[in-house]
């Protein structure tokens, strides 16, 4: 009997076409044939298809059930899909190394994500000091001020993403708020000069687009170079004259991140501007698009579940649950953590040789029915999801389990706390600013039936149209 991994799927099929893998109703998988042992086959062309980006979860379910470690001979990699295995691989930094990351590192430079061991720990401390614990309390005022100012700007004539009708106002939450808000927060954390923030936004956007492939990678690299040229002057100025973050009363509470990085010495030497630019690029790369998508997905899911939206509107404390359940249900970006094996090893009985590319599929782990009941249902009241303080080691006790959207182990996202803070703080203000918010289905992008709003799929919504009473 032929092993699934030995079947030649590459003959006579084109990548990324509907003929390979047809678009299916959301929640259903295409029939890709059956192996001699009765297991459903998975054509690895799936991972190049539009269907996978739009409707990945039925395929992850097949993998969890039949191929918990799926060997993809076409793309020469392995997918680890069950919760226990995903968590164990992420926690095992020695055998599952993070090097190399591919196209993102070309544009972002040699970042924290590429490092491991002592070198990783040394750099990581800077993020932890500025993005978690006390730093969060110091920052909440700035975050709330920023959100309030951006929402107040909806009243200006020709505000981006805002249409006023006599009875109601229609906004695209992306254009009117989310596309900029998290990047502006990162600018605050960094202490990027206010007058250069529009320029910064352009560099950010061009670097992000640069992940897309060779056509845009060159512009992405140029944007990174321009950013680095700008950072040179900034670093020199901040070494002698650091700038600060201020509290509501206008008192300085702490140095901003660029000032700290400019004055940090390692073995007697200052960090190079190349290194500092990589820190900055990783923060905007890691903190912009991700949090943008988390806020968009959260509002979309709540608007599609009006009874849950009502509950959150009536009780502010439910935003924590809404945020965590959104991340479990729909990771806004990434969700596949690449690793390289440093030794020959075995996961779930499948041998994986040293030097292999392994994708830890957080998207799939978050819907593992071994831990989450009815995992394909969005339910902020579910009792099996942990909402407490987020931990690198994760949490599993008393029938509660944390999602894996922020990773686990040494590389656990240091931005998890600020991202949670940003998303919940701005959502409380948004909720107070919109009376009777509801989804404007007519203006939403449509799914394959031409009627239903497009599903979130493997990522985040680009546009989210909301009507609310004036
Ligand atoms: C919903 C929002 C976010 C999600 C889903 C997310 C997800 C992740 C994940 C899964 C990792 C681990 C990658 C790996 O193991 O290979 C990571 C790392 C990282 N994230 Fe986030 N992130 C988010 C927000 C943020 C924010 C707001 C920031 C900063 C302001 C940030 C900065 C970073 C950095 C610097 C790393 C590298 C950590 C290391 O390698 O030690 N992230 N993020």
mmCIF file with all atom_site columns, C-alpha atoms and ligand atoms in Angstrom, residues 90 98 101 111-115 120-121 123-124 127-128 130-131 182 185-186 189 278-279 282-295 323 327 330-339 360 362 392 403-420 422-423, ligand 1:
data_model
loop_
_atom_site.group_PDB
_atom_site.id
_atom_site.type_symbol
_atom_site.label_atom_id
_atom_site.label_alt_id
_atom_site.label_comp_id
_atom_site.label_asym_id
_atom_site.label_entity_id
_atom_site.label_seq_id
_atom_site.pdbx_PDB_ins_code
_atom_site.Cartn_x
_atom_site.Cartn_y
_atom_site.Cartn_z
_atom_site.occupancy
_atom_site.B_iso_or_equiv
_atom_site.pdbx_formal_charge
_atom_site.auth_seq_id
_atom_site.auth_comp_id
_atom_site.auth_asym_id
_atom_site.auth_atom_id
_atom_site.pdbx_PDB_model_num
ATOM   1   C  CA  . UNK A 1 90  ? 7.029   25.389 20.796 1.00 0.00 ? 90  UNK A CA  1
ATOM   2   C  CA  . UNK A 1 98  ? 13.560  29.243 15.037 1.00 0.00 ? 98  UNK A CA  1
ATOM   3   C  CA  . UNK A 1 101 ? 12.255  32.609 9.084  1.00 0.00 ? 101 UNK A CA  1
ATOM   4   C  CA  . UNK A 1 111 ? 15.490  40.117 14.461 1.00 0.00 ? 111 UNK A CA  1
ATOM   5   C  CA  . UNK A 1 112 ? 14.811  38.575 17.822 1.00 0.00 ? 112 UNK A CA  1
ATOM   6   C  CA  . UNK A 1 113 ? 12.757  35.847 16.148 1.00 0.00 ? 113 UNK A CA  1
ATOM   7   C  CA  . UNK A 1 114 ? 15.871  34.413 14.494 1.00 0.00 ? 114 UNK A CA  1
ATOM   8   C  CA  . UNK A 1 115 ? 17.849  34.123 17.692 1.00 0.00 ? 115 UNK A CA  1
ATOM   9   C  CA  . UNK A 1 120 ? 17.837  35.473 22.436 1.00 0.00 ? 120 UNK A CA  1
ATOM   10  C  CA  . UNK A 1 121 ? 17.421  35.911 26.204 1.00 0.00 ? 121 UNK A CA  1
ATOM   11  C  CA  . UNK A 1 123 ? 17.736  40.833 23.681 1.00 0.00 ? 123 UNK A CA  1
ATOM   12  C  CA  . UNK A 1 124 ? 14.367  39.638 24.855 1.00 0.00 ? 124 UNK A CA  1
ATOM   13  C  CA  . UNK A 1 127 ? 10.903  43.850 25.058 1.00 0.00 ? 127 UNK A CA  1
ATOM   14  C  CA  . UNK A 1 128 ? 9.682   42.424 28.339 1.00 0.00 ? 128 UNK A CA  1
ATOM   15  C  CA  . UNK A 1 130 ? 8.769   47.857 27.762 1.00 0.00 ? 130 UNK A CA  1
ATOM   16  C  CA  . UNK A 1 131 ? 5.757   45.752 26.837 1.00 0.00 ? 131 UNK A CA  1
ATOM   17  C  CA  . UNK A 1 182 ? -1.960  49.847 16.628 1.00 0.00 ? 182 UNK A CA  1
ATOM   18  C  CA  . UNK A 1 185 ? 0.483   52.782 19.734 1.00 0.00 ? 185 UNK A CA  1
ATOM   19  C  CA  . UNK A 1 186 ? 3.800   51.229 18.666 1.00 0.00 ? 186 UNK A CA  1
ATOM   20  C  CA  . UNK A 1 189 ? 6.009   52.840 22.827 1.00 0.00 ? 189 UNK A CA  1
ATOM   21  C  CA  . UNK A 1 278 ? 15.646  45.579 13.600 1.00 0.00 ? 278 UNK A CA  1
ATOM   22  C  CA  . UNK A 1 279 ? 14.073  46.050 17.031 1.00 0.00 ? 279 UNK A CA  1
ATOM   23  C  CA  . UNK A 1 282 ? 10.072  43.756 14.543 1.00 0.00 ? 282 UNK A CA  1
ATOM   24  C  CA  . UNK A 1 283 ? 7.894   45.802 16.861 1.00 0.00 ? 283 UNK A CA  1
ATOM   25  C  CA  . UNK A 1 284 ? 5.910   47.336 14.041 1.00 0.00 ? 284 UNK A CA  1
ATOM   26  C  CA  . UNK A 1 285 ? 5.898   44.062 12.115 1.00 0.00 ? 285 UNK A CA  1
ATOM   27  C  CA  . UNK A 1 286 ? 4.835   42.099 15.185 1.00 0.00 ? 286 UNK A CA  1
ATOM   28  C  CA  . UNK A 1 287 ? 2.583   44.704 16.736 1.00 0.00 ? 287 UNK A CA  1
ATOM   29  C  CA  . UNK A 1 288 ? 0.840   46.525 13.891 1.00 0.00 ? 288 UNK A CA  1
ATOM   30  C  CA  . UNK A 1 289 ? -0.847  44.060 11.590 1.00 0.00 ? 289 UNK A CA  1
ATOM   31  C  CA  . UNK A 1 290 ? -1.503  41.522 14.359 1.00 0.00 ? 290 UNK A CA  1
ATOM   32  C  CA  . UNK A 1 291 ? -3.390  43.820 16.694 1.00 0.00 ? 291 UNK A CA  1
ATOM   33  C  CA  . UNK A 1 292 ? -5.179  45.512 13.792 1.00 0.00 ? 292 UNK A CA  1
ATOM   34  C  CA  . UNK A 1 293 ? -6.486  42.090 12.774 1.00 0.00 ? 293 UNK A CA  1
ATOM   35  C  CA  . UNK A 1 294 ? -7.380  41.084 16.332 1.00 0.00 ? 294 UNK A CA  1
ATOM   36  C  CA  . UNK A 1 295 ? -9.602  44.166 16.823 1.00 0.00 ? 295 UNK A CA  1
ATOM   37  C  CA  . UNK A 1 323 ? -10.455 39.075 23.152 1.00 0.00 ? 323 UNK A CA  1
ATOM   38  C  CA  . UNK A 1 327 ? -7.733  34.812 19.362 1.00 0.00 ? 327 UNK A CA  1
ATOM   39  C  CA  . UNK A 1 330 ? -9.455  33.383 14.480 1.00 0.00 ? 330 UNK A CA  1
ATOM   40  C  CA  . UNK A 1 331 ? -5.733  34.146 14.783 1.00 0.00 ? 331 UNK A CA  1
ATOM   41  C  CA  . UNK A 1 332 ? -5.364  37.448 12.932 1.00 0.00 ? 332 UNK A CA  1
ATOM   42  C  CA  . UNK A 1 333 ? -2.022  36.708 11.329 1.00 0.00 ? 333 UNK A CA  1
ATOM   43  C  CA  . UNK A 1 334 ? 0.621   34.014 11.243 1.00 0.00 ? 334 UNK A CA  1
ATOM   44  C  CA  . UNK A 1 335 ? -0.732  31.035 13.094 1.00 0.00 ? 335 UNK A CA  1
ATOM   45  C  CA  . UNK A 1 336 ? 1.878   28.754 11.507 1.00 0.00 ? 336 UNK A CA  1
ATOM   46  C  CA  . UNK A 1 337 ? 5.131   28.925 13.478 1.00 0.00 ? 337 UNK A CA  1
ATOM   47  C  CA  . UNK A 1 338 ? 8.068   27.626 11.413 1.00 0.00 ? 338 UNK A CA  1
ATOM   48  C  CA  . UNK A 1 339 ? 10.833  25.710 13.160 1.00 0.00 ? 339 UNK A CA  1
ATOM   49  C  CA  . UNK A 1 360 ? 3.502   24.363 14.355 1.00 0.00 ? 360 UNK A CA  1
ATOM   50  C  CA  . UNK A 1 362 ? -1.525  27.159 16.182 1.00 0.00 ? 362 UNK A CA  1
ATOM   51  C  CA  . UNK A 1 392 ? 4.795   31.588 28.402 1.00 0.00 ? 392 UNK A CA  1
ATOM   52  C  CA  . UNK A 1 403 ? -5.083  29.219 23.291 1.00 0.00 ? 403 UNK A CA  1
ATOM   53  C  CA  . UNK A 1 404 ? -1.757  29.104 21.472 1.00 0.00 ? 404 UNK A CA  1
ATOM   54  C  CA  . UNK A 1 405 ? -2.151  32.230 19.358 1.00 0.00 ? 405 UNK A CA  1
ATOM   55  C  CA  . UNK A 1 406 ? 0.704   34.016 21.121 1.00 0.00 ? 406 UNK A CA  1
ATOM   56  C  CA  . UNK A 1 407 ? 2.938   30.946 20.823 1.00 0.00 ? 407 UNK A CA  1
ATOM   57  C  CA  . UNK A 1 408 ? 4.564   29.279 23.831 1.00 0.00 ? 408 UNK A CA  1
ATOM   58  C  CA  . UNK A 1 409 ? 8.009   28.869 25.339 1.00 0.00 ? 409 UNK A CA  1
ATOM   59  C  CA  . UNK A 1 410 ? 11.010  31.139 24.781 1.00 0.00 ? 410 UNK A CA  1
ATOM   60  C  CA  . UNK A 1 411 ? 9.503   33.059 21.852 1.00 0.00 ? 411 UNK A CA  1
ATOM   61  C  CA  . UNK A 1 412 ? 6.091   33.572 23.476 1.00 0.00 ? 412 UNK A CA  1
ATOM   62  C  CA  . UNK A 1 413 ? 4.854   36.915 22.160 1.00 0.00 ? 413 UNK A CA  1
ATOM   63  C  CA  . UNK A 1 414 ? 6.114   39.725 24.418 1.00 0.00 ? 414 UNK A CA  1
ATOM   64  C  CA  . UNK A 1 415 ? 3.419   41.946 22.869 1.00 0.00 ? 415 UNK A CA  1
ATOM   65  C  CA  . UNK A 1 416 ? 0.561   39.711 24.109 1.00 0.00 ? 416 UNK A CA  1
ATOM   66  C  CA  . UNK A 1 417 ? -0.147  41.962 27.101 1.00 0.00 ? 417 UNK A CA  1
ATOM   67  C  CA  . UNK A 1 418 ? -0.063  45.280 25.303 1.00 0.00 ? 418 UNK A CA  1
ATOM   68  C  CA  . UNK A 1 419 ? -2.073  43.833 22.440 1.00 0.00 ? 419 UNK A CA  1
ATOM   69  C  CA  . UNK A 1 420 ? -4.749  42.701 24.921 1.00 0.00 ? 420 UNK A CA  1
ATOM   70  C  CA  . UNK A 1 422 ? -4.918  48.020 23.331 1.00 0.00 ? 422 UNK A CA  1
ATOM   71  C  CA  . UNK A 1 423 ? -7.750  45.888 21.947 1.00 0.00 ? 423 UNK A CA  1
HETATM 72  C  C1  . LIG B 2 .   ? -3.009  39.731 18.450 1.00 0.00 ? 1   LIG B C1  1
HETATM 73  C  C2  . LIG B 2 .   ? -1.791  40.172 18.387 1.00 0.00 ? 1   LIG B C2  1
HETATM 74  C  C3  . LIG B 2 .   ? -0.541  39.336 18.296 1.00 0.00 ? 1   LIG B C3  1
HETATM 75  C  C4  . LIG B 2 .   ? -0.376  38.010 17.953 1.00 0.00 ? 1   LIG B C4  1
HETATM 76  C  C5  . LIG B 2 .   ? -1.436  37.000 17.550 1.00 0.00 ? 1   LIG B C5  1
HETATM 77  C  C6  . LIG B 2 .   ? 1.059   37.735 18.055 1.00 0.00 ? 1   LIG B C6  1
HETATM 78  C  C7  . LIG B 2 .   ? 1.624   36.489 17.832 1.00 0.00 ? 1   LIG B C7  1
HETATM 79  C  C8  . LIG B 2 .   ? 2.957   36.190 18.071 1.00 0.00 ? 1   LIG B C8  1
HETATM 80  C  C9  . LIG B 2 .   ? 3.524   34.858 18.049 1.00 0.00 ? 1   LIG B C9  1
HETATM 81  C  C10 . LIG B 2 .   ? 2.748   33.571 17.760 1.00 0.00 ? 1   LIG B C10 1
HETATM 82  C  C11 . LIG B 2 .   ? 4.842   34.973 18.334 1.00 0.00 ? 1   LIG B C11 1
HETATM 83  C  C12 . LIG B 2 .   ? 5.850   33.807 18.460 1.00 0.00 ? 1   LIG B C12 1
HETATM 84  C  C13 . LIG B 2 .   ? 6.494   33.510 17.139 1.00 0.00 ? 1   LIG B C13 1
HETATM 85  C  C14 . LIG B 2 .   ? 7.266   32.202 17.162 1.00 0.00 ? 1   LIG B C14 1
HETATM 86  O  O1  . LIG B 2 .   ? 7.177   31.445 18.134 1.00 0.00 ? 1   LIG B O1  1
HETATM 87  O  O2  . LIG B 2 .   ? 7.929   31.938 16.163 1.00 0.00 ? 1   LIG B O2  1
HETATM 88  C  C15 . LIG B 2 .   ? 5.134   36.379 18.499 1.00 0.00 ? 1   LIG B C15 1
HETATM 89  C  C16 . LIG B 2 .   ? 6.391   36.897 18.757 1.00 0.00 ? 1   LIG B C16 1
HETATM 90  C  C17 . LIG B 2 .   ? 6.640   38.243 18.888 1.00 0.00 ? 1   LIG B C17 1
HETATM 91  N  N1  . LIG B 2 .   ? 5.705   39.265 18.946 1.00 0.00 ? 1   LIG B N1  1
HETATM 92  FE FE1 . LIG B 2 .   ? 3.713   39.059 18.788 1.00 0.00 ? 1   LIG B FE1 1
HETATM 93  N  N2  . LIG B 2 .   ? 1.709   38.881 18.422 1.00 0.00 ? 1   LIG B N2  1
HETATM 94  C  C18 . LIG B 2 .   ? 0.773   39.876 18.590 1.00 0.00 ? 1   LIG B C18 1
HETATM 95  C  C19 . LIG B 2 .   ? 1.004   41.180 19.007 1.00 0.00 ? 1   LIG B C19 1
HETATM 96  C  C20 . LIG B 2 .   ? 2.251   41.726 19.220 1.00 0.00 ? 1   LIG B C20 1
HETATM 97  C  C21 . LIG B 2 .   ? 2.503   43.085 19.632 1.00 0.00 ? 1   LIG B C21 1
HETATM 98  C  C22 . LIG B 2 .   ? 1.415   44.119 19.922 1.00 0.00 ? 1   LIG B C22 1
HETATM 99  C  C23 . LIG B 2 .   ? 3.860   43.241 19.678 1.00 0.00 ? 1   LIG B C23 1
HETATM 100 C  C24 . LIG B 2 .   ? 4.667   44.453 20.050 1.00 0.00 ? 1   LIG B C24 1
HETATM 101 C  C25 . LIG B 2 .   ? 4.220   45.648 20.291 1.00 0.00 ? 1   LIG B C25 1
HETATM 102 C  C26 . LIG B 2 .   ? 4.457   41.963 19.331 1.00 0.00 ? 1   LIG B C26 1
HETATM 103 C  C27 . LIG B 2 .   ? 5.811   41.717 19.271 1.00 0.00 ? 1   LIG B C27 1
HETATM 104 C  C28 . LIG B 2 .   ? 6.372   40.459 19.126 1.00 0.00 ? 1   LIG B C28 1
HETATM 105 C  C29 . LIG B 2 .   ? 7.810   40.206 19.189 1.00 0.00 ? 1   LIG B C29 1
HETATM 106 C  C30 . LIG B 2 .   ? 8.899   41.252 19.422 1.00 0.00 ? 1   LIG B C30 1
HETATM 107 C  C31 . LIG B 2 .   ? 7.978   38.816 19.027 1.00 0.00 ? 1   LIG B C31 1
HETATM 108 C  C32 . LIG B 2 .   ? 9.302   38.031 19.024 1.00 0.00 ? 1   LIG B C32 1
HETATM 109 C  C33 . LIG B 2 .   ? 9.522   37.401 20.374 1.00 0.00 ? 1   LIG B C33 1
HETATM 110 C  C34 . LIG B 2 .   ? 10.720  36.475 20.445 1.00 0.00 ? 1   LIG B C34 1
HETATM 111 O  O3  . LIG B 2 .   ? 11.126  35.928 19.417 1.00 0.00 ? 1   LIG B O3  1
HETATM 112 O  O4  . LIG B 2 .   ? 11.208  36.314 21.553 1.00 0.00 ? 1   LIG B O4  1
HETATM 113 N  N3  . LIG B 2 .   ? 3.455   41.071 19.060 1.00 0.00 ? 1   LIG B N3  1
HETATM 114 N  N4  . LIG B 2 .   ? 3.957   37.099 18.371 1.00 0.00 ? 1   LIG B N4  1
#
